Coordinates of C-alpha atoms in Angstrom, one line a residue:
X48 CA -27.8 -33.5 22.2
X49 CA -24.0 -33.4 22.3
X50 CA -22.2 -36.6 21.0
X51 CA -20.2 -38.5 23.6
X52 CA -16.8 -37.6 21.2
X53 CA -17.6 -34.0 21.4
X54 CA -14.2 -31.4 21.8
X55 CA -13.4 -29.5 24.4
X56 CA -15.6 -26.8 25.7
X57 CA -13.2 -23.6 24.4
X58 CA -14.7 -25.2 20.7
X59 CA -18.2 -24.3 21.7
X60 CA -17.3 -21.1 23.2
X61 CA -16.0 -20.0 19.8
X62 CA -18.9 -20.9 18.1
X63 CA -21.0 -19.1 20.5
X64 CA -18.8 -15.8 19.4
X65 CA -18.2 -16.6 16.1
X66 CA -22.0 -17.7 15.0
X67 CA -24.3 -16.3 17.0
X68 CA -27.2 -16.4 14.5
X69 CA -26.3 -20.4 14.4
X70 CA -25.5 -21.3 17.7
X71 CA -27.6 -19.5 20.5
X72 CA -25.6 -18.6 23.4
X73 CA -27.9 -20.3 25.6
X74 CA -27.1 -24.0 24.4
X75 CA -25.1 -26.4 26.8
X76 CA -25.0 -29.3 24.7
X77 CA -24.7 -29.2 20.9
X78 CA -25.0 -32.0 18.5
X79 CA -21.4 -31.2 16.6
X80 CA -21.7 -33.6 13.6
X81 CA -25.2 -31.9 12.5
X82 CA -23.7 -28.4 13.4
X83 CA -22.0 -27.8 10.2
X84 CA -25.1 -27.1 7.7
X85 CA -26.0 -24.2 10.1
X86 CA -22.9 -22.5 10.6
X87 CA -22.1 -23.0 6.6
X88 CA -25.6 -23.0 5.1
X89 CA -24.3 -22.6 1.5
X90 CA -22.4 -25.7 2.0
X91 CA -24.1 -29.0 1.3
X92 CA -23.6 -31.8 3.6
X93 CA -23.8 -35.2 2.2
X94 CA -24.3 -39.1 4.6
X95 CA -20.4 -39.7 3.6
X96 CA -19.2 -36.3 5.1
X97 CA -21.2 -36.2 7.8
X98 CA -19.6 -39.8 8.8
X99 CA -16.3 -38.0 7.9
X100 CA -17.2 -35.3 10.7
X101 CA -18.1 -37.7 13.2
X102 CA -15.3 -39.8 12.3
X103 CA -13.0 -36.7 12.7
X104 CA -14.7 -35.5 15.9
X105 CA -13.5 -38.4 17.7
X106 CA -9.9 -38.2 16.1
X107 CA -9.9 -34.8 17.6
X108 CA -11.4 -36.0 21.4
X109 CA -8.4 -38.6 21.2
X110 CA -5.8 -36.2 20.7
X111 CA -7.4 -34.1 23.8
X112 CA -7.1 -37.1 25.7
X113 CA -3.6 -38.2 24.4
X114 CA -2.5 -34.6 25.0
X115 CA -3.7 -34.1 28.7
X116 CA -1.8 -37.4 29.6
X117 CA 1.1 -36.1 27.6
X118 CA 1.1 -39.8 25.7
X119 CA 3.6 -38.6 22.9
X120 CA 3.3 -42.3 21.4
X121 CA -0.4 -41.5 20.8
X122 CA 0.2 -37.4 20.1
X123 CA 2.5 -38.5 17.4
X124 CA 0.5 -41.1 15.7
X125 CA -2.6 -38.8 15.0
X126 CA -0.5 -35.7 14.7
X127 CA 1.4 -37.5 11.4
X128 CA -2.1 -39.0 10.3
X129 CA -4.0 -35.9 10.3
X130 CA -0.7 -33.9 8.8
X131 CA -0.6 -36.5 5.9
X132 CA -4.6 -36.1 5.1
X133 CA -4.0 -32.6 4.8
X134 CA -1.4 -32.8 2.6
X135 CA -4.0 -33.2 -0.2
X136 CA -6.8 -31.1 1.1
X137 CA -7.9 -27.5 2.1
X138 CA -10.3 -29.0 4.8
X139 CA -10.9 -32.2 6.5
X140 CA -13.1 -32.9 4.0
X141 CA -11.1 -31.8 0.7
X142 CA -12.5 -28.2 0.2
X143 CA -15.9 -28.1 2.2
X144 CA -15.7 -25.9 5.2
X145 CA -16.9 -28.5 8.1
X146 CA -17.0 -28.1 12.3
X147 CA -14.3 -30.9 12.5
X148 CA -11.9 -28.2 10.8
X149 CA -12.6 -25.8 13.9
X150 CA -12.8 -28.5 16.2
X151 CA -8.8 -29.2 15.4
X152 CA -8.0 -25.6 15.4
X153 CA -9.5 -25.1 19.0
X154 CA -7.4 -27.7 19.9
X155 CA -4.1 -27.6 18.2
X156 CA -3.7 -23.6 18.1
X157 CA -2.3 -23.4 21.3
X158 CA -0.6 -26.2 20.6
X159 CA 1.2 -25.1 17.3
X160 CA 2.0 -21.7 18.9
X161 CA 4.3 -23.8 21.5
X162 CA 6.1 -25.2 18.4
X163 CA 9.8 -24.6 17.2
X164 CA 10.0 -23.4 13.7
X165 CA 11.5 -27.2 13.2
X166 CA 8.9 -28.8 14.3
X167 CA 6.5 -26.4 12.6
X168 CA 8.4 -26.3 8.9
X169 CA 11.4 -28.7 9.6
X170 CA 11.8 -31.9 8.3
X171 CA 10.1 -33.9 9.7
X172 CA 7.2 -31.3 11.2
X173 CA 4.2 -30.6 10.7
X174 CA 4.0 -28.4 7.5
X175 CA 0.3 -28.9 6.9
X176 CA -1.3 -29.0 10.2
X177 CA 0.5 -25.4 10.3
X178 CA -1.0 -24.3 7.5
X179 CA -4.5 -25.5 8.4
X180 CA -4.7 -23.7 11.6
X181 CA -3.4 -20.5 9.5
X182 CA -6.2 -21.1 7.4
X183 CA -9.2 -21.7 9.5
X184 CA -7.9 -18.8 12.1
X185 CA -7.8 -16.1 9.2
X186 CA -9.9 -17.8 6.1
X187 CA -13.4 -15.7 5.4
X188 CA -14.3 -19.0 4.7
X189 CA -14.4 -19.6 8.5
X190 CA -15.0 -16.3 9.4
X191 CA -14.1 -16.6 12.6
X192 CA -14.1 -14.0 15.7
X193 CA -10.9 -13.9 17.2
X194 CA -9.0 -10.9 18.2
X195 CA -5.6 -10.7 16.4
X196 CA -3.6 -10.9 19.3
X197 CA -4.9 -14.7 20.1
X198 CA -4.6 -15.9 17.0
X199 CA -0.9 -18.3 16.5
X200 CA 1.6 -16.0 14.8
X201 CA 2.9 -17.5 11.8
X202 CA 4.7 -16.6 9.1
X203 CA 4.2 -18.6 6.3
X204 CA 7.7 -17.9 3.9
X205 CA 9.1 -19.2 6.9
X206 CA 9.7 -23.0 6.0
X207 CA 12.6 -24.7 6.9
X208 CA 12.0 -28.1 4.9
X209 CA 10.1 -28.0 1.8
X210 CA 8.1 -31.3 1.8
X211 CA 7.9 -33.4 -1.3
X212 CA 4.5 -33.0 -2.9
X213 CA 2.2 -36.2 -1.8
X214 CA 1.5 -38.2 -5.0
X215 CA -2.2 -39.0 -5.0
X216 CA -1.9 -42.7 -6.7
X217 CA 0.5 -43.3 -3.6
X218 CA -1.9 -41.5 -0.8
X219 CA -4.9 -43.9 -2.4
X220 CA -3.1 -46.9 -2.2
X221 CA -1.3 -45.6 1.5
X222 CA -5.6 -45.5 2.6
X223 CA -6.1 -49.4 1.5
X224 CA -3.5 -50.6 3.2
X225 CA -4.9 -48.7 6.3
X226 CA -8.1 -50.1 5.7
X227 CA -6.9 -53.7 5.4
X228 CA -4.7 -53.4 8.2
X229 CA -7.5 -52.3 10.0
X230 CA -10.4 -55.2 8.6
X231 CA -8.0 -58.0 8.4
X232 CA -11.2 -59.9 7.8
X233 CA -12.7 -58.0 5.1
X234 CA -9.5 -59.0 2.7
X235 CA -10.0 -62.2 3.1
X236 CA -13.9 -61.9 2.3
X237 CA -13.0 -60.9 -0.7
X238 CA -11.6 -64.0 -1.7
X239 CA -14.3 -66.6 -1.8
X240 CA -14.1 -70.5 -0.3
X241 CA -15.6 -72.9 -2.7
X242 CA -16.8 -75.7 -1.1
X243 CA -15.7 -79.3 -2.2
X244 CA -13.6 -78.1 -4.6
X245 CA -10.0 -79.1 -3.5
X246 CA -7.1 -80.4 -5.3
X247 CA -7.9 -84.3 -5.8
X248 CA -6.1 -86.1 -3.5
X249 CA -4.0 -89.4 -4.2
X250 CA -4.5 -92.5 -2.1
X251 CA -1.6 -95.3 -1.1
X252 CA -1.5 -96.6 -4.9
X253 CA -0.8 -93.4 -6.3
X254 CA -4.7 -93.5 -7.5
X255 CA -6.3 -89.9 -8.0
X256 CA -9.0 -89.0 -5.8
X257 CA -11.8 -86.3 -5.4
X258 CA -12.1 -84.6 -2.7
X259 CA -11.1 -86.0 1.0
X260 CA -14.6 -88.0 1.0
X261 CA -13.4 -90.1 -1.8
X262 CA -12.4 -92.7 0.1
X263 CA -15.8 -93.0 1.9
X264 CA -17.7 -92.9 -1.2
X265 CA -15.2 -96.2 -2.5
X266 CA -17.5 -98.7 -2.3
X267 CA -20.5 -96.7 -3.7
X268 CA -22.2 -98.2 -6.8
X269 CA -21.3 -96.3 -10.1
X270 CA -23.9 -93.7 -11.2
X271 CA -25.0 -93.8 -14.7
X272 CA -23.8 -90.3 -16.0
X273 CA -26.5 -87.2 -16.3
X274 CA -27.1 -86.9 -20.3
X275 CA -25.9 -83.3 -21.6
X276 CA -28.4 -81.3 -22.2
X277 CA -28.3 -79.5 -25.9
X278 CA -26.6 -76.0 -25.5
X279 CA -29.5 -73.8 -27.4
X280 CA -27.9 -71.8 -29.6
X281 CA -27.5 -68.4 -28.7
X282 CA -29.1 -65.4 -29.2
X283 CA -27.3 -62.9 -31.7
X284 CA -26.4 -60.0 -30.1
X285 CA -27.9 -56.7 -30.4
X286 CA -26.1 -54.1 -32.7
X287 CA -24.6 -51.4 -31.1
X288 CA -26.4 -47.9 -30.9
X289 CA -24.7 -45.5 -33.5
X290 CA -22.1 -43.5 -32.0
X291 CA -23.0 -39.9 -31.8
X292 CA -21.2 -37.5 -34.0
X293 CA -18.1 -35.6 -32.9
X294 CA -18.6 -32.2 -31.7
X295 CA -17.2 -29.1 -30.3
X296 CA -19.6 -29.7 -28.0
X297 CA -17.9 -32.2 -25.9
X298 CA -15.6 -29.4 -25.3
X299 CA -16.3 -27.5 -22.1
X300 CA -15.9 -24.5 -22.4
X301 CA -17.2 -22.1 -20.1
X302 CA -17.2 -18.1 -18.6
X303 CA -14.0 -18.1 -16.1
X304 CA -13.2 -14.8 -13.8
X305 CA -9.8 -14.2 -12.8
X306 CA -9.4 -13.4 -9.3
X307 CA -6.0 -12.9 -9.8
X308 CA -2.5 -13.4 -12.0
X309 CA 1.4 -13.6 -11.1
X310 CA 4.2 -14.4 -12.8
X311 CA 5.4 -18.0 -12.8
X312 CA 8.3 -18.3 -10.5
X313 CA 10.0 -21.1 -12.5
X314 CA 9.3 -20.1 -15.9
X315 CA 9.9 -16.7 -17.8
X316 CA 6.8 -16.8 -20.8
X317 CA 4.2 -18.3 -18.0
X318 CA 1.5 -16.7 -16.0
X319 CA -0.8 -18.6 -12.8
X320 CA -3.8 -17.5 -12.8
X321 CA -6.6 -18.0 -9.9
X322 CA -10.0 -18.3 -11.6
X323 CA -13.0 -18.9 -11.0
X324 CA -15.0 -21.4 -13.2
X325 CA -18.1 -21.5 -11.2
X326 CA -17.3 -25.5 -10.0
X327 CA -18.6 -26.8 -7.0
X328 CA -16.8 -27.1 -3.7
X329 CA -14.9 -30.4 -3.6
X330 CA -15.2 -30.7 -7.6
X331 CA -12.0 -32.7 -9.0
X332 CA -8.8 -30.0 -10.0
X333 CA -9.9 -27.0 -7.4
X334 CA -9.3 -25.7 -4.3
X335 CA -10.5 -23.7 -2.0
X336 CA -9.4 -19.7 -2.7
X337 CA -8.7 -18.4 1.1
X338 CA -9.2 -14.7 0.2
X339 CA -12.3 -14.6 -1.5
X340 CA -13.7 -18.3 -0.5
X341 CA -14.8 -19.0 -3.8
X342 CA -13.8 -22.6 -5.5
X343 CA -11.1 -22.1 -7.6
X344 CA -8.8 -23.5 -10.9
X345 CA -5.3 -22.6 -10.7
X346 CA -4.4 -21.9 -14.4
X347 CA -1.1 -21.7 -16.5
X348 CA -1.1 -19.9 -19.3
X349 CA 1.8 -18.9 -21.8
X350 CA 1.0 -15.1 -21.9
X351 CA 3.7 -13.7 -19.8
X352 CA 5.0 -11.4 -23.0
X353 CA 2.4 -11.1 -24.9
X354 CA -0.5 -10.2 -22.6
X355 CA 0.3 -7.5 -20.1
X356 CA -0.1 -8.8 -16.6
X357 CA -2.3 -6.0 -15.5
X358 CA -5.0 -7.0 -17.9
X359 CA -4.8 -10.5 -16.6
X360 CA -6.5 -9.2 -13.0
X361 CA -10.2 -9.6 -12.3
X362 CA -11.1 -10.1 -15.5
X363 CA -14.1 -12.3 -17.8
X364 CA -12.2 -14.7 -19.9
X365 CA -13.4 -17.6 -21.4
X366 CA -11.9 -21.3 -20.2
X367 CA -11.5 -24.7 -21.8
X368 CA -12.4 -26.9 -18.5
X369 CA -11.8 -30.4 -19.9
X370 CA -8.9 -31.2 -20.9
X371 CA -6.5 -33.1 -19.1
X372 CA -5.1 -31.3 -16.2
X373 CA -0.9 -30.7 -17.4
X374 CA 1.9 -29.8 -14.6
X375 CA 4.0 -27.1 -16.4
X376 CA 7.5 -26.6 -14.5
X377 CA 6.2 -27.9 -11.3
X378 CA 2.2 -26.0 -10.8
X379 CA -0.6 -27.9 -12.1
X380 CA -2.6 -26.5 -14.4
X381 CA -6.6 -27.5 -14.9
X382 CA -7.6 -25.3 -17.5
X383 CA -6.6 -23.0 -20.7
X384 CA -7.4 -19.4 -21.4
X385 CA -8.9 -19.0 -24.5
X386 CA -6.6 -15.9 -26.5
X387 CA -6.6 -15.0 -30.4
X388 CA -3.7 -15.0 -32.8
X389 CA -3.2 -13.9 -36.2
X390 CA -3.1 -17.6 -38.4
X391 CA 0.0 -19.7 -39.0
X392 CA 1.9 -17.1 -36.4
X393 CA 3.7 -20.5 -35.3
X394 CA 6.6 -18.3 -33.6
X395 CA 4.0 -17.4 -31.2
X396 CA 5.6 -13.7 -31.2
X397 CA 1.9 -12.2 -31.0
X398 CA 0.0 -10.0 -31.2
X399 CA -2.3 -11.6 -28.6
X400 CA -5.7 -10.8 -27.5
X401 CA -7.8 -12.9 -25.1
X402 CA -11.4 -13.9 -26.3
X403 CA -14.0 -11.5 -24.2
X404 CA -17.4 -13.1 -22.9
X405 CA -20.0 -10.6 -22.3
X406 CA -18.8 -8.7 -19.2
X407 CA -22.0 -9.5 -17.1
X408 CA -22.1 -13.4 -17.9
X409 CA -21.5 -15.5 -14.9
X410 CA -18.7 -17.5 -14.0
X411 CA -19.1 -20.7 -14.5
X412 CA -21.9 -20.5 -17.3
X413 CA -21.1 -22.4 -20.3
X414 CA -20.4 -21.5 -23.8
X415 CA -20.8 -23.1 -26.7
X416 CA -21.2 -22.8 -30.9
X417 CA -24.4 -21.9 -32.6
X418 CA -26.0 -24.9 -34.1
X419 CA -23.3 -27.0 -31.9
X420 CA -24.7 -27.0 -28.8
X421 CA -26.4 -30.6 -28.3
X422 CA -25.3 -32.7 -25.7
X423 CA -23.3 -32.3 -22.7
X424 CA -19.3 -31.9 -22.8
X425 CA -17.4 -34.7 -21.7
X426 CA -16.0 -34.7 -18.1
X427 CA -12.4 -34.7 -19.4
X428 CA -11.3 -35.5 -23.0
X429 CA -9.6 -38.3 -23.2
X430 CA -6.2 -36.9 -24.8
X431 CA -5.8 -40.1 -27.0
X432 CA -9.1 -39.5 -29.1
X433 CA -7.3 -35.7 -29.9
X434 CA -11.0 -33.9 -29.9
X435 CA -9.9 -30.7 -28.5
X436 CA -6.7 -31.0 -32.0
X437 CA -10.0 -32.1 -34.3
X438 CA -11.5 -29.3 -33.8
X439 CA -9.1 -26.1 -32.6
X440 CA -8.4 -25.5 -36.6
X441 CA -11.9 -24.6 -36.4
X442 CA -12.2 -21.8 -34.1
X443 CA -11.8 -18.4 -35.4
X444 CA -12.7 -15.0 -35.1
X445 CA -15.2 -13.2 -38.2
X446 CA -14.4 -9.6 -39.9
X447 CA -16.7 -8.4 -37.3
X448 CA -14.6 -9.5 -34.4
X449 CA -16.7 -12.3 -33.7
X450 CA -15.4 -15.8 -31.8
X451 CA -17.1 -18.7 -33.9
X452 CA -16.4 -22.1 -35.4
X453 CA -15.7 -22.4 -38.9
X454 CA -16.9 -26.1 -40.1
X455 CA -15.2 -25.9 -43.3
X456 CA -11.9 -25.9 -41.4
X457 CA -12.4 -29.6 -39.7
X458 CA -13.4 -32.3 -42.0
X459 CA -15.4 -34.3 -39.0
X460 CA -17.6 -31.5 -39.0
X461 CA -17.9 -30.3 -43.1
X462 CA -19.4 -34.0 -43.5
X463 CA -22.1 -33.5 -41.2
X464 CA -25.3 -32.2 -42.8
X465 CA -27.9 -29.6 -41.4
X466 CA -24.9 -27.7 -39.7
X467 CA -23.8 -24.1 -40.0
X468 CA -20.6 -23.3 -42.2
X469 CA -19.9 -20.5 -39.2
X470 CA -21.1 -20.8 -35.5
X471 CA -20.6 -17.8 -33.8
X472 CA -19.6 -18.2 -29.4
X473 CA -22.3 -17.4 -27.5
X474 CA -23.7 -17.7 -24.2
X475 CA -26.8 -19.1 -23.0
X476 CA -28.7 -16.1 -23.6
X477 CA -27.6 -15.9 -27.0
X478 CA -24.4 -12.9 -26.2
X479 CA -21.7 -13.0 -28.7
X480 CA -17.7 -13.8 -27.5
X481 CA -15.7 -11.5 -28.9
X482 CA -11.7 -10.0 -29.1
X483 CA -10.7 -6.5 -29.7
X484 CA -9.0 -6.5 -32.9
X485 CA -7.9 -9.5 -34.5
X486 CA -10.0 -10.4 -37.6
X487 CA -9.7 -13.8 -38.8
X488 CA -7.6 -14.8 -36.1
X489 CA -7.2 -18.3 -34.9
X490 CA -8.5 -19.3 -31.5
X491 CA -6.6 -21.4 -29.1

């Protein structure tokens, strides 16, 4: 059954062409918001994003209505709203593929192809709206059926302003004020009236008072004050657990498969690397890769020079995924590449080679030490406790060309008993990482 803020019928006409093992040419009434798990089965939908999709659904039957009244006030207001969401996001819903996302494009692509290029890319237009529509009309992602000639031209080198990048601590704090703005009454829920609990009051002689029923209770005979009750003495607290020895297993580090590599356009002895490290859509640190559709890390990585840049394309590597994601001369970078160099080459001149995971291992799967391998990595290391420095000295490769942790070299570990002096990099199924020549090479 269609819901009553369903978008215009050129939206269900496009999913008609677009999905026809989905949506069956024969429907006349669709329910949108439940739509999205069958056009994108490989996508999971939670309660939170299907409120998001509604919530968006009726954004986007507002605008229709502001439009076809040609209330710019109104146009305006959701235009800059939905521009500024986007300004952190691939989709509507971070990097999930949803209906809303096509919902907006069948509504603002004939609008966007009226724009100027200044109110597409200028200052103050609307540089992510733009790119949205480029993406949905053209993403595989999307996948959607429309002839070349309707789809909006643009051309996306062709920006006249270059927006400053949206802070995210600033965007989270811009979305409570929204929300209090909007629930005046929830704010001040939050702060709790105690009853009967005023500031005392004085009366005509200066004479404290407790409460505004003081007076009333004047004449009131005295009562005889409650005895204290004996405070029992308190139970001693329970010890806390021992805490679990440090490992390289808290360091994830996992098969990653570069999509692609290009120079860094600010910075001579960097690469950027797409890769794909297996995450889920939406996890924290990706995004959505338009050309292949995969969820991706974007990846800096100081191997312009030492690493050709043709080896760097399509290739197994493996990736260190939790440590603190660093921006290096203005691109964020959420992971490292794992590369092999002769020891104490503190010049960094090279030779480099970059540690191999088995070639049919898939992205994503992790990797970890033999005999190292208990527990579960940390979600990010926490830069102040220095695990990933405690135990880098460690990895190295053997004088069979072998990636593996050498205990001996990090005094956290040599003190632990029952653990192997060497620990060779393997899979899950028990594959060897490996370099191509570099024996008794460092790892980092």
């Amino acid at each position: 059954m269609a819901t009553a803020a369903a978008p215009e019928s050129s939206l269900l006409s496009l999913l008609y062409r677009s999905y026809p093992a989905a949506i069956s040419p024969d429907t006349t009434e669709l329910d949108y918001i439940h739509a999205s798990p069958k056009i994108f089965p490989q996508v999971n939908f939670g309660e939170t994003e299907y409120a998001d999709i509604k919530q968006w659904l009726r954004t986007v039957s507002g605008l229709s209505t502001a439009i076809s009244k040609d209330d710019k006030p109104v146009v305006e207001n959701i235009l800059g709203q939905l521009n500024t969401h986007l300004a952190t996001r691939t989709t509507l819903l971070g990097a999930k593929p949803s209906v809303a996302d096509i919902a907006v494009y069948a509504l603002l692509a004939p609008v966007v192809e009226k724009w100027s290029p200044e109110e597409r890319t200028g200052e103050k237009g609307y540089h992510h709206i733009v790119r949205h529509v480029d993406f949905v009309q053209n993403s595989r992602v999307f996948s959607l059926q429309i002839p070349d000639e309707e789809k909006v031209s643009i051309d996306v080198n062709d920006v006249k302003f270059v927006p400053k990048p949206v802070d995210p601590k600033e965007e989270k704090e811009r979305k409570k004020r929204e929300k209090a703005a909007q629930n005046p009454a929830t704010a001040a829920a939050e702060k709790p009236l105690v009853v009967g609990q005023g500031k005392p009051q004085k009366d005509s002689k200066g004479q404290g008072q407790e409460g505004p029923d003081a007076a009333a209770a004047a004449g009131a005979p005295k009562t005889e004050k409650k005895e204290k009750k004996e405070k029992k003495p308190k139970a001693p607290k329970p010890a806390p657990a021992p805490a679990a020895p440090l490992s390289p297993s808290l360091i994830d580090l996992r098969v990653g498969h570069i999509l692609r590599a290009i120079n860094h356009p600010n910075a001579d002895s960097l690469y950027v690397s797409t890769i794909d490290c297996g995450d889920a859509p939406g996890t924290d640190n990706t995004s959505l890769d338009e050309e292949t559709g995969k969820t991706v890390r974007t990846v800096c990585s100081g191997l312009n020079g030492l690493v050709p840049l043709a080896e760097m394309q399509g290739r197994k590597i493996v990736a260190v995924c939790n440590l603190k994601p660093v921006t290096m001369r203005g691109i964020k970078s959420a992971a490292m590449v794992l590369a092999a160099s002769p020891k104490n080459d503190d010049s960094h001149a090279g030779p480099v080679e970059l540690v191999n995971p088995p070639a049919d291992a898939p992205a994503g799967e992790r990797i970890t030490f033999q005999g190292w391998s208990e527990g579960e990595p940390e979600k990010q290391l926490n830069p102040k406790k220095k695990v990933w420095e405690t135990f880098q000295p460690g990895f190295t490769t053997t004088q069979d060309l072998e990636v593996a942790f050498d205990s001996s070299a990090v005094p956290v570990a040599k003190e632990q008993e029952g653990k192997p002096a060497i620990g060779k990099l393997v899979t899950a199924s028990g594959a060897v990482c490996t370099v191509k020549t570099l024996k008794d090479a460092t790892v980092r």
